[in-house]
Amino acid sequence: MGNGNLGSGDVTIKFIPQSIRGRLLLAAIAFTAVALLFATLSIGQVLDRFVTRGLNERLDTQIALLARTVRADGSIDRSMLGEIGPFTQHGRGWRWRIDAPGTSLTSREVLARDSLRPPPGARARRERNGPRSEQNADLYARVLTRQTSGGKITITVAAPRAFIDRARNAAVRPLLLSLTALGLFLLAATLLQLRIGLKPLARLKAALADVRAGRIERVPGGQPAELTDVVSELNGLLDENEAALARARGHVANLAHSLKTPLATLSLRLKQTGRDPDGELAELVAQIDRGIRHHLGRARAASPGAPGQPQVPLARAVGELADALGRIHADRGIAVTVDIAPDIAVKCDPQDLDEMLGNLLDNGWKWARSRIAISAVGHGSSVAVMIDDDGHGLSRDAIDKALVPGQRLDEQGDGHGFGLPIARELAELHGGGLELGTAPLGGLRATLTLPA
């Protein structure tokens, strides 16, 4: 629940959840609990007043019956008291008393008048024609004082205080059950509200994931009003990053093309007799050329903060390249079979994909005897493209050299290897790779792996 930094002496305790859902849920639970507590206390007071009022009415009715037995001179009509007596007798703890000049009458259970006091916090109303409330630890009483020609009379009717507690508890239990049910309902409503209210954030997250994966170019509009500005800023950031990426690619491409012609001229002059007898200068020129190609490919493949690479249908890209190379090498009469499902796509820059596949397919056409087979399979989050030919292939040593950075087998006169380092570098820049092996047709198999 807390993080402590003992070195600095600062201790930070985190009580607030980090998620918006958690914060809203915690706030809703806290506010609901406070509201239910306030409602319980308020309704409890209302119930107390309601129970007390009902008991007062009941006791006042008994006082009214007993008051009919008092004559105008303050004497008590015992015959009438006998008639109404059954209506004023209750269970244990219920009692009454009449104090008249010179005499006192009580119910079967004696009521001690001197033990009764007004309820705490309440002022005993000494109304001329109305009873007042008094109580002690065991009894709750209503008292009526009336002046007669013969003197003052006092009629007291009392009920056990446990009666009030039982009546209040009988009403509080269903109230608590109702408030508990209400609290659970409000909690469920809060969870549903959070689920509905935060759904646009989930959609926004999914849209950003689609942008990053290259399935869409921009975050769709039509968002709630609270997210409109956020979506606008995100799309603006994507536009700026794409423009910056385009400018960076353009600068690198311009630099590469501006150096290409001088390097080619320098390479040709170094091949002249006596210009580079040991070949060291030619190797340096080749290294410069490979460095330019490498960084040009990196600029095309990725840029920090750039939008996600698009998803390119693999079957269409391979089919277009195969048709073009078939026409270029029509004189060789190479038979080509393509076995790629139409729903397979790779996450890659289209130009980079064309360059990688073009180099590998061109190798196949150059060194195949009669057949080239192209296939692709998906492996979870990646796609493997296999390009097989029936040529003479490469030895294990030659394969190892071909995949070492800086090695160019075509410059060594070994046939295979044209563009292999560039294809491998581009594949790795996109999060994939390139492997060479023996094809089932007997020649070379080039396996290009790219993100699905």
XYZ file of C-alpha atoms in Angstrom:
452
model
C 0.000 0.000 0.000
C 2.942 2.307 0.289
C 6.335 3.136 -1.089
C 9.084 4.200 1.231
C 12.400 5.870 0.408
C 14.480 5.205 3.516
C 17.555 6.926 2.106
C 15.922 10.347 1.897
C 13.599 9.888 4.833
C 10.557 10.557 2.675
C 7.740 8.085 2.927
C 4.941 8.217 0.388
C 1.794 6.225 1.001
C -0.523 5.756 -1.924
C -4.161 5.362 -1.056
C -5.555 6.527 -4.396
C -5.635 3.949 -7.237
C -3.668 4.798 -10.351
C -6.466 3.876 -12.768
C -9.389 6.160 -13.572
C -11.774 3.238 -13.080
C -10.359 2.582 -9.608
C -10.557 6.229 -8.603
C -14.146 6.627 -9.775
C -15.140 3.374 -8.090
C -13.459 4.386 -4.812
C -15.134 7.802 -4.900
C -18.537 6.251 -5.675
C -18.201 3.739 -2.812
C -17.136 6.470 -0.368
C -19.924 8.879 -1.334
C -22.530 6.104 -1.338
C -21.421 4.931 2.109
C -21.640 8.480 3.490
C -25.063 8.966 1.906
C -26.366 5.665 3.308
C -24.975 6.454 6.776
C -26.613 9.877 6.732
C -29.870 8.310 5.527
C -29.724 5.679 8.290
C -29.182 8.286 11.001
C -31.836 10.606 9.614
C -34.411 7.876 9.128
C -33.557 6.486 12.583
C -34.471 9.824 14.136
C -37.652 9.962 12.099
C -38.535 6.441 13.261
C -37.941 7.427 16.898
C -40.301 10.355 16.529
C -42.821 8.208 14.685
C -42.801 5.464 17.355
C -42.947 8.021 20.150
C -45.847 9.835 18.493
C -47.781 6.588 18.095
C -47.195 5.688 21.740
C -48.214 9.173 22.836
C -51.500 8.845 20.959
C -52.123 5.468 22.566
C -51.355 6.743 26.087
C -53.327 9.949 25.492
C -56.359 7.849 24.595
C -56.075 6.067 27.936
C -55.698 9.426 29.731
C -58.853 10.628 28.028
C -60.722 7.533 29.261
C -59.425 7.968 32.816
C -60.225 11.697 32.762
C -63.926 10.828 32.275
C -63.941 9.286 35.749
C -63.002 12.590 37.411
C -65.949 14.736 38.502
C -65.975 18.535 38.401
C -65.202 18.729 42.103
C -62.138 16.536 41.747
C -63.703 13.345 43.125
C -63.414 10.059 41.243
C -66.409 8.148 39.934
C -65.366 4.609 40.861
C -68.297 2.977 39.090
C -67.257 4.501 35.794
C -63.647 3.602 36.544
C -64.788 -0.001 36.850
C -66.451 0.197 33.465
C -63.422 1.603 31.626
C -60.873 -0.311 33.666
C -60.551 -3.229 31.209
C -59.687 -0.735 28.447
C -56.752 0.668 30.420
C -55.229 -2.631 31.554
C -52.290 -4.004 29.529
C -49.488 -6.458 29.907
C -46.663 -6.242 32.358
C -45.149 -2.792 32.661
C -48.224 -0.849 31.527
C -49.743 1.142 34.371
C -51.763 4.221 35.292
C -52.370 6.446 38.313
C -54.857 9.129 39.295
C -53.850 11.590 42.002
C -56.891 13.511 43.256
C -57.336 15.714 46.362
C -57.269 13.386 49.314
C -56.920 10.115 47.366
C -54.880 8.238 44.777
C -55.913 5.332 42.584
C -53.519 3.107 40.641
C -53.634 0.189 38.295
C -52.686 -3.275 39.451
C -49.038 -2.313 39.043
C -48.142 0.663 41.203
C -46.726 3.692 39.431
C -44.335 5.803 41.483
C -44.868 9.363 40.290
C -41.824 10.848 41.957
C -39.452 8.736 39.765
C -40.598 10.280 36.467
C -38.719 13.117 34.777
C -39.060 14.924 31.437
C -37.083 13.235 28.616
C -33.544 14.616 28.170
C -33.312 17.354 25.600
C -37.058 17.803 25.584
C -38.976 20.484 27.434
C -41.961 19.156 29.383
C -44.900 20.997 27.930
C -47.203 22.014 30.747
C -50.171 22.658 28.580
C -53.433 23.492 30.208
C -55.462 20.926 28.294
C -52.779 18.503 27.022
C -50.603 15.759 28.515
C -46.866 16.031 28.808
C -44.179 13.347 28.476
C -42.068 12.089 31.352
C -39.835 9.035 31.799
C -37.395 7.133 33.937
C -35.099 4.209 33.270
C -37.967 1.719 32.891
C -41.071 3.706 31.989
C -42.293 6.230 29.490
C -45.298 8.190 30.736
C -47.840 10.772 29.682
C -49.097 13.074 32.438
C -52.200 15.268 32.447
C -52.703 17.889 35.152
C -56.098 19.496 35.498
C -57.492 22.001 37.979
C -60.938 21.269 39.431
C -63.107 23.055 41.966
C -61.925 20.615 44.564
C -58.219 20.988 43.727
C -55.608 19.748 41.259
C -55.745 16.241 39.845
C -52.972 14.426 37.962
C -53.528 11.498 35.631
C -50.434 9.494 34.677
C -50.339 6.640 32.162
C -47.051 4.806 31.556
C -45.692 2.158 29.216
C -42.460 0.160 29.491
C -39.549 1.772 27.641
C -38.773 -1.629 26.127
C -41.940 -1.196 24.075
C -40.345 1.798 22.303
C -37.142 -0.134 21.685
C -39.012 -3.143 20.292
C -41.152 -0.990 18.020
C -38.093 0.931 16.781
C -36.067 -2.228 16.172
C -38.971 -3.820 14.346
C -38.945 -0.867 11.952
C -35.136 -0.546 11.753
C -34.463 -4.139 10.653
C -36.356 -3.910 7.350
C -34.921 -0.412 6.932
C -31.367 -1.724 7.224
C -32.146 -4.558 4.838
C -33.593 -2.061 2.368
C -30.589 0.255 2.689
C -28.215 -2.702 2.223
C -30.088 -3.761 -0.908
C -30.023 -0.149 -2.087
C -26.261 0.024 -1.489
C -25.665 -3.166 -3.485
C -27.877 -1.873 -6.275
C -25.974 1.446 -6.333
C -22.668 -0.450 -6.423
C -23.870 -2.543 -9.376
C -25.161 0.613 -11.070
C -21.788 2.296 -10.490
C -19.909 -0.633 -12.040
C -22.244 -0.602 -15.026
C -21.883 3.163 -15.329
C -18.090 2.878 -15.257
C -18.195 0.135 -17.874
C -20.346 2.245 -20.176
C -18.645 5.542 -19.369
C -15.088 4.283 -19.900
C -15.895 2.321 -23.054
C -14.784 5.220 -25.305
C -11.330 5.044 -23.682
C -11.129 1.340 -24.523
C -12.117 2.133 -28.117
C -9.489 4.875 -28.236
C -6.868 2.420 -26.959
C -7.867 -0.105 -29.625
C -7.719 2.603 -32.300
C -4.208 3.596 -31.216
C -3.177 -0.065 -31.327
C -4.561 -0.267 -34.884
C -2.575 2.857 -35.834
C 0.577 1.377 -34.353
C -0.028 -1.942 -36.130
C -0.644 -0.168 -39.426
C -4.245 -1.318 -39.821
C -5.425 2.301 -39.950
C -3.558 5.553 -40.514
C -5.333 7.873 -38.067
C -7.532 7.693 -34.986
C -11.158 7.776 -36.190
C -13.356 10.748 -35.366
C -16.816 10.553 -33.855
C -15.446 10.364 -30.304
C -17.265 11.745 -27.242
C -16.905 15.473 -26.650
C -14.424 14.928 -23.803
C -12.067 12.997 -26.116
C -12.438 15.099 -29.262
C -9.532 17.382 -28.402
C -7.369 14.422 -27.367
C -8.036 12.633 -30.685
C -7.326 15.843 -32.594
C -3.987 16.251 -30.809
C -3.068 12.599 -31.409
C -3.832 12.841 -35.113
C -1.899 16.107 -35.280
C 1.078 14.397 -33.651
C 0.849 11.545 -36.159
C 0.745 14.049 -39.026
C 3.806 15.873 -37.702
C 5.736 12.641 -37.165
C 4.854 11.406 -40.627
C 5.978 14.704 -42.138
C 9.211 14.579 -40.126
C 9.782 10.986 -41.243
C 9.188 11.934 -44.861
C 11.661 14.806 -44.566
C 14.261 12.542 -42.926
C 13.808 9.897 -45.610
C 14.128 12.548 -48.278
C 17.328 13.948 -46.792
C 18.900 10.501 -46.469
C 17.818 9.545 -49.970
C 19.211 12.776 -51.404
C 22.475 12.206 -49.567
C 22.659 8.602 -50.770
C 21.954 9.535 -54.386
C 24.404 12.438 -54.277
C 27.152 10.030 -53.151
C 26.162 7.199 -55.469
C 27.625 8.621 -58.669
C 30.975 9.706 -57.149
C 31.338 6.307 -55.496
C 30.569 4.506 -58.734
C 33.109 6.659 -60.576
C 35.709 6.075 -57.866
C 35.064 2.342 -57.978
C 35.549 2.235 -61.754
C 38.815 4.168 -61.567
C 40.129 1.918 -58.821
C 39.606 -1.055 -61.127
C 42.006 0.414 -63.641
C 45.374 -1.285 -63.768
C 47.767 -0.066 -61.147
C 45.244 2.154 -59.332
C 44.585 -0.248 -56.434
C 46.973 -3.166 -56.656
C 46.098 -4.709 -53.282
C 42.332 -3.947 -53.423
C 42.260 -2.088 -50.088
C 40.796 1.100 -51.558
C 38.087 -0.851 -53.379
C 37.111 -2.533 -50.117
C 36.841 0.882 -48.408
C 34.589 2.128 -51.223
C 32.466 -1.011 -50.844
C 32.159 -0.383 -47.120
C 31.038 3.185 -47.742
C 28.473 1.914 -50.258
C 27.143 -0.670 -47.801
C 26.921 1.960 -45.035
C 24.895 4.248 -47.278
C 22.541 1.429 -48.221
C 22.195 0.399 -44.586
C 21.242 3.857 -43.306
C 18.977 4.496 -46.256
C 17.147 1.286 -45.412
C 16.970 2.260 -41.743
C 15.469 5.641 -42.626
C 12.815 3.918 -44.722
C 12.113 1.170 -42.208
C 11.637 3.058 -38.964
C 11.681 6.415 -37.241
C 11.023 7.218 -33.553
C 7.410 8.214 -33.073
C 6.431 7.426 -36.632
C 3.052 5.844 -37.379
C 2.923 2.070 -37.568
C 3.999 0.370 -40.743
C 1.142 -0.561 -43.066
C -0.070 -4.119 -43.511
C 0.885 -5.328 -46.964
C -0.930 -8.349 -48.486
C 1.912 -10.767 -49.180
C 0.337 -12.750 -52.028
C -0.246 -9.617 -54.108
C 3.274 -8.247 -53.525
C 4.908 -11.589 -54.434
C 2.638 -12.030 -57.440
C 3.511 -8.612 -58.885
C 7.248 -9.169 -58.416
C 7.066 -12.687 -59.865
C 5.266 -11.403 -62.961
C 7.831 -8.622 -63.452
C 10.860 -10.881 -62.992
C 9.286 -13.559 -65.179
C 9.122 -11.088 -68.014
C 12.678 -9.876 -67.347
C 14.047 -13.457 -67.357
C 11.610 -14.826 -69.942
C 14.480 -16.320 -71.948
C 15.338 -18.702 -69.089
C 11.954 -20.439 -69.068
C 11.755 -20.806 -65.265
C 8.521 -22.325 -63.918
C 7.236 -20.506 -60.809
C 4.702 -21.749 -58.265
C 3.279 -19.446 -55.584
C 1.524 -20.940 -52.542
C 0.528 -18.009 -50.316
C -2.887 -17.629 -48.690
C -4.610 -14.360 -49.680
C -5.241 -13.379 -46.033
C -1.544 -13.384 -45.048
C -0.169 -9.867 -44.592
C 3.102 -8.506 -43.222
C 3.806 -5.320 -41.310
C 6.444 -3.713 -43.487
C 7.171 -0.699 -45.627
C 6.030 -1.605 -49.166
C 9.266 -0.301 -50.741
C 11.381 -2.307 -48.303
C 9.289 -5.418 -48.953
C 9.735 -5.013 -52.709
C 13.505 -4.583 -52.286
C 13.898 -7.632 -50.031
C 11.702 -9.908 -52.121
C 13.129 -8.496 -55.351
C 16.699 -9.309 -54.358
C 15.801 -12.833 -53.195
C 13.623 -13.614 -56.243
C 16.207 -12.201 -58.616
C 18.751 -14.583 -57.079
C 16.342 -17.439 -57.607
C 15.782 -16.594 -61.286
C 19.477 -16.203 -61.920
C 20.568 -19.516 -60.441
C 17.555 -21.808 -60.727
C 17.740 -24.538 -63.364
C 14.035 -24.835 -64.114
C 11.850 -24.241 -61.023
C 11.199 -21.695 -58.274
C 8.722 -22.343 -55.476
C 7.447 -19.493 -53.265
C 5.401 -20.199 -50.134
C 4.516 -18.502 -46.846
C 3.282 -19.671 -43.442
C 2.253 -17.765 -40.349
C 3.887 -18.440 -36.977
C 1.950 -16.468 -34.368
C 3.089 -12.868 -34.686
C 5.412 -13.478 -37.647
C 5.270 -14.707 -41.227
C 7.957 -16.830 -42.872
C 8.371 -16.492 -46.663
C 10.273 -19.400 -48.266
C 11.876 -18.927 -51.717
C 13.252 -22.228 -53.084
C 15.118 -22.906 -56.318
C 16.553 -26.051 -57.931
C 19.990 -24.577 -58.610
C 23.303 -25.806 -57.255
C 22.766 -24.093 -53.876
C 25.421 -23.005 -51.411
C 27.712 -24.915 -49.104
C 27.466 -24.482 -45.337
C 30.605 -22.351 -45.276
C 29.264 -20.156 -48.057
C 25.932 -19.743 -46.221
C 27.739 -18.669 -43.039
C 29.792 -16.143 -44.980
C 26.765 -14.811 -46.828
C 25.032 -13.877 -43.548
C 28.094 -12.194 -42.004
C 27.713 -8.383 -42.187
C 29.932 -6.999 -44.925
C 30.276 -10.240 -46.893
C 29.119 -10.129 -50.501
C 29.359 -13.543 -52.161
C 28.628 -12.148 -55.606
C 31.849 -10.129 -55.375
C 33.700 -13.378 -54.670
C 32.395 -14.957 -57.838
C 30.338 -17.565 -56.020
C 27.081 -16.749 -57.754
C 24.500 -16.552 -54.994
C 24.361 -13.635 -52.575
C 23.373 -10.609 -54.636
C 21.634 -8.207 -52.224
C 21.583 -10.684 -49.332
C 23.197 -8.343 -46.746
C 20.804 -5.544 -47.687
C 17.791 -7.853 -47.517
C 18.908 -9.151 -44.131
C 19.498 -5.652 -42.733
C 16.081 -4.446 -43.897
C 14.403 -7.532 -42.427
C 16.107 -7.000 -39.058
C 15.157 -3.318 -39.065
C 11.538 -4.429 -39.367
C 11.900 -6.940 -36.525
C 12.428 -9.992 -38.718
C 15.376 -11.848 -40.191
C 16.802 -13.819 -43.104
C 18.099 -17.390 -43.058
C 19.634 -19.483 -45.820
C 19.487 -23.240 -46.143
C 18.955 -26.140 -48.508
C 15.689 -26.222 -50.442
C 13.602 -29.380 -50.949
C 14.128 -28.760 -54.691
C 17.866 -29.248 -54.181
C 19.019 -25.632 -54.474
C 18.983 -22.700 -52.070
C 16.149 -21.877 -49.679
C 15.952 -18.236 -48.517
C 13.593 -17.842 -45.520
C 12.515 -14.231 -44.959
C 10.787 -13.632 -41.617
C 8.674 -10.488 -41.099
C 6.111 -9.331 -38.511
C 2.576 -10.455 -39.260
